[in-house]
Short mmCIF file of C-alpha atoms in Angstrom, two decimals:
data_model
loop_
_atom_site.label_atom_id
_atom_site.label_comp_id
_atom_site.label_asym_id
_atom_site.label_seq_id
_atom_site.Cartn_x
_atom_site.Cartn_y
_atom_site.Cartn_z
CA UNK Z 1 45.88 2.01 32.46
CA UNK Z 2 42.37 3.43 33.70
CA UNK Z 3 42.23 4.27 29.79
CA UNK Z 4 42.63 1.09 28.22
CA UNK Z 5 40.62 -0.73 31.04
CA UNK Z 6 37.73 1.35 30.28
CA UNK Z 7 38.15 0.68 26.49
CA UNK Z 8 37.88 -2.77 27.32
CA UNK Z 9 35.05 -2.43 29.26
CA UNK Z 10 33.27 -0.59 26.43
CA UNK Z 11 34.15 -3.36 23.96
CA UNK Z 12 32.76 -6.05 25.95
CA UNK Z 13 29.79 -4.06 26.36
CA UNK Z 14 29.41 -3.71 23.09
CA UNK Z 15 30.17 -7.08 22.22
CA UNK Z 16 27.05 -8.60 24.76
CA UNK Z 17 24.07 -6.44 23.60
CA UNK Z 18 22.22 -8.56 21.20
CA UNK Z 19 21.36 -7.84 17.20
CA UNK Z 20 17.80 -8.22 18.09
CA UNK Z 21 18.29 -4.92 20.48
CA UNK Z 22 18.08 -3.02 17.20
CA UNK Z 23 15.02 -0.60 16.25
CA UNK Z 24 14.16 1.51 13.34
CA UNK Z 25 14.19 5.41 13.92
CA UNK Z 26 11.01 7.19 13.53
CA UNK Z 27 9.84 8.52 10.08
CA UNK Z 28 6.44 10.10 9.72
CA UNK Z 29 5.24 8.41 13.10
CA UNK Z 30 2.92 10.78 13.61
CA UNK Z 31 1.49 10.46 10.05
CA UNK Z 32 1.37 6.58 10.13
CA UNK Z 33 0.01 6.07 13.40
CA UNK Z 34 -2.55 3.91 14.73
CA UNK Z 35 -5.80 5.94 14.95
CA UNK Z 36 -8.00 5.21 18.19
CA UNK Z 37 -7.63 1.83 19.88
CA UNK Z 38 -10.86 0.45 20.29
CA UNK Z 39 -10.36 -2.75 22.32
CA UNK Z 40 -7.09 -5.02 23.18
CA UNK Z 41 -7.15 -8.26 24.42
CA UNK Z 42 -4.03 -10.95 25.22
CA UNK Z 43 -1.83 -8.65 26.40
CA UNK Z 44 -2.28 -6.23 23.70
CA UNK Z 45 -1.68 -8.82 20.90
CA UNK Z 46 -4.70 -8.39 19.55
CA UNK Z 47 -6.43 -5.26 19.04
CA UNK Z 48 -9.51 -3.19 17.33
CA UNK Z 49 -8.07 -0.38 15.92
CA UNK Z 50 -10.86 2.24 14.96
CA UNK Z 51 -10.93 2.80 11.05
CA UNK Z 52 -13.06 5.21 9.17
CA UNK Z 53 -12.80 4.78 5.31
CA UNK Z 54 -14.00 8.95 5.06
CA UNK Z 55 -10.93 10.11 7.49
CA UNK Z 56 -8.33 7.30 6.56
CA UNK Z 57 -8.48 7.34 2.42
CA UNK Z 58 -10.60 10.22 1.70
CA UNK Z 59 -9.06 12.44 3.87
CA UNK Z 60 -5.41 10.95 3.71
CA UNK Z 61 -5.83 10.65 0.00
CA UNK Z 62 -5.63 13.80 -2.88
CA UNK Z 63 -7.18 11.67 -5.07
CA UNK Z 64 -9.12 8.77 -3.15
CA UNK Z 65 -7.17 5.50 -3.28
CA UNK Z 66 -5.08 6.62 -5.81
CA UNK Z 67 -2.73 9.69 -5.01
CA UNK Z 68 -1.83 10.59 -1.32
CA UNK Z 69 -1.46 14.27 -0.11
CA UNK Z 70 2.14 15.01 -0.64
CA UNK Z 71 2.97 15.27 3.09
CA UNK Z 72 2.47 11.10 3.43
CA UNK Z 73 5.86 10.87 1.31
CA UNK Z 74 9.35 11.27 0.32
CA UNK Z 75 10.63 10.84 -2.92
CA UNK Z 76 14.31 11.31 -2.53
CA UNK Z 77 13.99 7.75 -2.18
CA UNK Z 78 13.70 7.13 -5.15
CA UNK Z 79 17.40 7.63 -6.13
CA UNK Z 80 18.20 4.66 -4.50
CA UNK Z 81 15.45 2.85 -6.29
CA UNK Z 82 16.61 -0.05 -8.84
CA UNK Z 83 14.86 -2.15 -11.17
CA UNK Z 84 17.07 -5.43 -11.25
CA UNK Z 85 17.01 -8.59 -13.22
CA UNK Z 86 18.53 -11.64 -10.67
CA UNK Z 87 19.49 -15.10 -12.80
CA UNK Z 88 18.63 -18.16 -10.17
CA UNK Z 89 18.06 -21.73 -10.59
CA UNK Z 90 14.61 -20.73 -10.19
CA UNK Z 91 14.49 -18.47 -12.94
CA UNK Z 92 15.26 -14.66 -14.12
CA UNK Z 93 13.62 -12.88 -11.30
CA UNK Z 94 12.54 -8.98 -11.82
CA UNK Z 95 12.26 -6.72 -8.45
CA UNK Z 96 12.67 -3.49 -7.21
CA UNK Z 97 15.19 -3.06 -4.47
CA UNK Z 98 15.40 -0.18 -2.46
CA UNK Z 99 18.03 0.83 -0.29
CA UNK Z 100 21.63 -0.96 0.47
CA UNK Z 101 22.17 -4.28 -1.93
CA UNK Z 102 24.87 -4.73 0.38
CA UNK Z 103 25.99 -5.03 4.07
CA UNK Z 104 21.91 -3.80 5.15
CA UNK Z 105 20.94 -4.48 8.37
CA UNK Z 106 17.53 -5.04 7.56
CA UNK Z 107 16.04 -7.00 4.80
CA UNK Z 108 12.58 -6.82 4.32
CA UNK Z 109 10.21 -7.89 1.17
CA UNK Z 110 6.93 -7.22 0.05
CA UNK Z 111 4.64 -10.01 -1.48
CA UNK Z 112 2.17 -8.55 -4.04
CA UNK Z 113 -1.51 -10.60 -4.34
CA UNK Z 114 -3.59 -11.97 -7.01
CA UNK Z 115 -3.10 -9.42 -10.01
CA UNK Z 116 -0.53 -7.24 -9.14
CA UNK Z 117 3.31 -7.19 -9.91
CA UNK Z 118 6.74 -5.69 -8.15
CA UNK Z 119 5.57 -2.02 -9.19
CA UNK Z 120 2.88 -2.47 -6.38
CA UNK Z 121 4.97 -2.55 -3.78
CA UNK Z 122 7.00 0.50 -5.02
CA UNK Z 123 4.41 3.06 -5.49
CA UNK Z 124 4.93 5.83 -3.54
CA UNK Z 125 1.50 7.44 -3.97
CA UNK Z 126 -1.38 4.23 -3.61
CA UNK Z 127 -2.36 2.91 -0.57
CA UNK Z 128 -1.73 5.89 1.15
CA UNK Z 129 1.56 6.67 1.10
CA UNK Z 130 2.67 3.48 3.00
CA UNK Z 131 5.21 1.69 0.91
CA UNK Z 132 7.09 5.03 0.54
CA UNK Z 133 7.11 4.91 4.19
CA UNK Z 134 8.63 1.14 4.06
CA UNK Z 135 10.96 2.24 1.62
CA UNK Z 136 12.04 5.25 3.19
CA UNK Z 137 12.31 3.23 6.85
CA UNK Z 138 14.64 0.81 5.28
CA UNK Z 139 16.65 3.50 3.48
CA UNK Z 140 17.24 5.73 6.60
CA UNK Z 141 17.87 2.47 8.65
CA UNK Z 142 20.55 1.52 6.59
CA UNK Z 143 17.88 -1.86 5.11
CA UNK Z 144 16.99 -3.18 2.21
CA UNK Z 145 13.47 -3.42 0.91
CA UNK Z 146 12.12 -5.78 -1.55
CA UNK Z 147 9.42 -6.27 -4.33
CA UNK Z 148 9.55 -8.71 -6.34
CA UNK Z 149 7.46 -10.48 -9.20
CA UNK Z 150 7.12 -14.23 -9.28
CA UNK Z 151 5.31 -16.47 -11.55
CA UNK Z 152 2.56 -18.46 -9.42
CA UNK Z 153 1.71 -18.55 -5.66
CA UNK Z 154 2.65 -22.18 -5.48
CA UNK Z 155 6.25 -23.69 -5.19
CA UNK Z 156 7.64 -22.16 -7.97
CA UNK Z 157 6.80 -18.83 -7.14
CA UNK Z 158 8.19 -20.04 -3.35
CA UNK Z 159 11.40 -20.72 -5.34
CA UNK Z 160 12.30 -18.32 -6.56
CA UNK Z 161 11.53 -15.60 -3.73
CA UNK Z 162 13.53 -18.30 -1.49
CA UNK Z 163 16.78 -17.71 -4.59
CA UNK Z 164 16.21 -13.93 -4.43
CA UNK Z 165 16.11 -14.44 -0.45
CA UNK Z 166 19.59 -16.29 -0.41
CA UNK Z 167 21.23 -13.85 -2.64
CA UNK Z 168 20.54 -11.11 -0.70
CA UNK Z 169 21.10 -12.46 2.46
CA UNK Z 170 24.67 -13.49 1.17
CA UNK Z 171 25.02 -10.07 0.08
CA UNK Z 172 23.95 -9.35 3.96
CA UNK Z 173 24.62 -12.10 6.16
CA UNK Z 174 24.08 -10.15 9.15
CA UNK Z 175 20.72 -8.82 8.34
CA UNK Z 176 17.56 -10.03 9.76
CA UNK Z 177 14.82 -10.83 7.28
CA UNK Z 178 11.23 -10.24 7.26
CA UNK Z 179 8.67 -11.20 4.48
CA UNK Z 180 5.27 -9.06 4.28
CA UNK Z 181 2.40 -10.69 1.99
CA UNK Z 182 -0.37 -8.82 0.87
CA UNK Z 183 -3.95 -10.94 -0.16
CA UNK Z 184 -2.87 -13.85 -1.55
CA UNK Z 185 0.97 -13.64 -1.24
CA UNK Z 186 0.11 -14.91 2.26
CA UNK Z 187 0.31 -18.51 0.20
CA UNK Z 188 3.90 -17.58 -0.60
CA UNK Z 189 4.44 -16.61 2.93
CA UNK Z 190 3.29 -19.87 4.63
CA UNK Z 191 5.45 -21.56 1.88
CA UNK Z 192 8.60 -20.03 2.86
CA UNK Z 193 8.02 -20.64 6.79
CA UNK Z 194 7.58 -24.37 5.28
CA UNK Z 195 10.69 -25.07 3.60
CA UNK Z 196 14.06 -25.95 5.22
CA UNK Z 197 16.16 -23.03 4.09
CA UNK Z 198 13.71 -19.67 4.11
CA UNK Z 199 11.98 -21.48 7.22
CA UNK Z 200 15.19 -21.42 8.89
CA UNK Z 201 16.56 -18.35 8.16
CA UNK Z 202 13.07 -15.99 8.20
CA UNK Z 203 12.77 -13.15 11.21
CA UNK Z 204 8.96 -12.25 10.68
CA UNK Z 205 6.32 -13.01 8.56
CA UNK Z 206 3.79 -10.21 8.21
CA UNK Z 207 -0.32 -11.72 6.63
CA UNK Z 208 -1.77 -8.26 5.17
CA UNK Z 209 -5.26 -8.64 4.50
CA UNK Z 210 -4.40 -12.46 3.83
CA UNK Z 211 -5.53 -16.12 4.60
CA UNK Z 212 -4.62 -19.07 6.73
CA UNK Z 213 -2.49 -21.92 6.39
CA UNK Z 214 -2.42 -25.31 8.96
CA UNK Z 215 0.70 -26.33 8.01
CA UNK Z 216 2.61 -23.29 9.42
CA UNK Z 217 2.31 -25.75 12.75
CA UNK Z 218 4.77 -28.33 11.49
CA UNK Z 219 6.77 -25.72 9.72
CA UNK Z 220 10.62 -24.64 10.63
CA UNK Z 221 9.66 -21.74 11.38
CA UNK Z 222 6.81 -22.27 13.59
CA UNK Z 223 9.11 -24.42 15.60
CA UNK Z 224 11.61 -21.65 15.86
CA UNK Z 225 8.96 -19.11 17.04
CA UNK Z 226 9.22 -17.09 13.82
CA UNK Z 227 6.96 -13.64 14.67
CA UNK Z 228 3.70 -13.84 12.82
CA UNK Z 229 2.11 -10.74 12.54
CA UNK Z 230 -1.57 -10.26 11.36
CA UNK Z 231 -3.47 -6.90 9.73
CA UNK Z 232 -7.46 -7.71 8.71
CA UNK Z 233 -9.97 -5.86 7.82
CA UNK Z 234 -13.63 -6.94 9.94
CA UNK Z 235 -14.92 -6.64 6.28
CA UNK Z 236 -13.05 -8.65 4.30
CA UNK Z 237 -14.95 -10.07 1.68
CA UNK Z 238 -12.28 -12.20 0.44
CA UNK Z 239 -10.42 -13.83 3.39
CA UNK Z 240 -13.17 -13.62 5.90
CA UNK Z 241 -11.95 -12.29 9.41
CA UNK Z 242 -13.58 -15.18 11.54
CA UNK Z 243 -10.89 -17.21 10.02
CA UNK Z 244 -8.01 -15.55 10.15
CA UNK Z 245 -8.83 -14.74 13.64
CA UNK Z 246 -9.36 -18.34 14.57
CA UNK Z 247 -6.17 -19.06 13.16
CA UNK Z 248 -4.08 -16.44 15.49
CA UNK Z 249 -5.93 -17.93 18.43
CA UNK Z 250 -5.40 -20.87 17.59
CA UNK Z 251 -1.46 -20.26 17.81
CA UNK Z 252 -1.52 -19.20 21.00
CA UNK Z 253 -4.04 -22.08 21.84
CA UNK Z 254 -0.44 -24.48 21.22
CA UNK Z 255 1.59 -22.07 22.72
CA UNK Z 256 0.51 -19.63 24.21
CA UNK Z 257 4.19 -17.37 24.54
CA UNK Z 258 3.80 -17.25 20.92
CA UNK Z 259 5.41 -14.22 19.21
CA UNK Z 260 1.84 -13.43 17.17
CA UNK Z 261 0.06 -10.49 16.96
CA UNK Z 262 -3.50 -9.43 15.54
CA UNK Z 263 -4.30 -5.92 14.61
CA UNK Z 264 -8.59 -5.92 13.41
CA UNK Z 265 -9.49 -3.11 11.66
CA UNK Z 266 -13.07 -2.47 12.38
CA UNK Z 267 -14.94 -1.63 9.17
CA UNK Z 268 -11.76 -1.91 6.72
CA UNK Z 269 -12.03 -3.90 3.86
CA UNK Z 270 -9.74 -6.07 2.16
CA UNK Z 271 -6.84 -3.70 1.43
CA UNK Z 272 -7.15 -1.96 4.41
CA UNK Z 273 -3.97 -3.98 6.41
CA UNK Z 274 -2.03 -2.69 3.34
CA UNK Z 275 -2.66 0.91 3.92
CA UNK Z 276 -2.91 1.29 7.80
CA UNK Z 277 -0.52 -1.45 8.99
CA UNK Z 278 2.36 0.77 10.99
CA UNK Z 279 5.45 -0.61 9.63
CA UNK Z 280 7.61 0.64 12.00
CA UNK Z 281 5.75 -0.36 15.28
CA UNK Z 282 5.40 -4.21 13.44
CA UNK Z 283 9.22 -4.38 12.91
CA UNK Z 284 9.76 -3.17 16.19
CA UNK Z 285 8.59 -5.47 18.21
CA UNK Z 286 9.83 -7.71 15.57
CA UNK Z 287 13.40 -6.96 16.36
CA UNK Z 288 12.90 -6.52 20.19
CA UNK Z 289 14.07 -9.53 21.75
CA UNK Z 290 10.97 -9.11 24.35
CA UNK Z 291 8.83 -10.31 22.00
#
């Protein structure tokens, strides 16, 4: 009797804590930390984090920019690395997925800019080691990560990451999706919050070193408090930090519980947010439901 009561007990235990209570496990923390916090402000939603271009790629790096020291990554991953082909309405879309095509508990994609292609997001040895770090995360985590190619950043390209979205999260139903966009994938990103069905069904949105869209405020998923997450470099020269920053205030200027976040990276330029954003601590709070 005492037995089966506590069973019970267990199973409605189980049964109340919430998806959201999930975290990632560590992997390389230590490696892929924040260096020195400079400044905070809000509450800790936004903050200068200290970055020095001689310590942070030409100390990280073997060869500067382009090959991290070894210790930054994990190539086992790699085995669980595929290079698909999905048929859509929207087109044949090419991307790399990494980890569990099936049943993941964690879906999250990476948005290439102006110039690249899926292979960005897989290389295990640029930007300093950080999308093997993504890719490991989602492995160990039992996730899924995404890069895919797409043919413009306007609705087409939307599209079709919105087709490749729905197949996987049919493939996943329980999983809880987040979209990173580095540069000018951050178009693709506010497109996706727009529409009905990714707006509606997105976890996070992460801007890497990317720019600014007004009509996020009328989007789905502004009015479902989507997390918006924000890495900039104070040197930008291509989206200019003033106005990123101006946009993040002005989200919590309309409401100001907003799930948002701003991380400045004093002195980084534009790629910066690619290489020193800390995945794990983003998707965290993400997926913490005291956002």
């Amino acid at each position: 009797m005492i037995r089966a009561f506590l069973l019970l007990a267990f199973a409605l235990f189980a049964f109340a804590v919430p998806a959201s209570a999930q975290t990632l496990k560590p992997y390389k923390d230590d490696l892929f930390a924040y260096p020195a916090l400079l400044s905070s402000e809000k509450g800790d939603r936004y903050r200068v984090v200290d970055y020095r271009e001689m310590r942070d790629i030409n100390g990280r790096d073997e060869v500067p920019e382009k090959r991290v020291h070894s210790q930054y990554v994990s190539l086992g991953v790699r085995s669980v690395q595929q290079d698909l082909v999905l048929k859509t309405d929207a087109g044949a879309i090419r991307h790399f997925a990494v980890g569990k095509t099936e049943g993941a508990s964690i879906i999250v994609l990476y948005l290439h800019g102006q110039g690249g292609s899926r292979r960005q997001g897989v290389d295990d040895f640029t930007f300093g080691g950080n999308f093997n770090r993504i890719k490991n995360l989602m492995v160990e985590n039992g996730g899924l990560y995404l890069s895919p190619d797409f043919s413009d950043f306007g609705d087409t390209g939307a599209a079709q990451v919105a087709a490749l979205i729905d197949h996987y999260a049919g493939q996943s139903p329980q999983a809880k999706i987040y979209v990173a966009c580095g540069s000018m994938g951050g178009a693709l990103c506010w497109k996706l919050a727009g529409r009905a069905d990714t707006g509606a069904r997105l976890n996070g949105l992460l801007l890497l070193g990317s720019l600014w869209d007004e009509s996020f405020f009328a989007s789905p998923a502004f009015k479902r408090r989507v997390p918006v997450f924000f890495g900039q470099g104070s040197k930008d020269p291509v989206f200019p930090i003033a106005n990123q920053e101006a946009f993040f205030r002005s989200i919590l200027a309309k409401v100001p519980a907003y799930p948002t976040r701003f991380v400045r990276f004093e002195t980084g330029t534009h790629g910066t947010p690619i290489r020193m954003t800390d995945w794990r601590e983003t998707l965290n709070w993400m997926l913490s439901p005291a956002k």
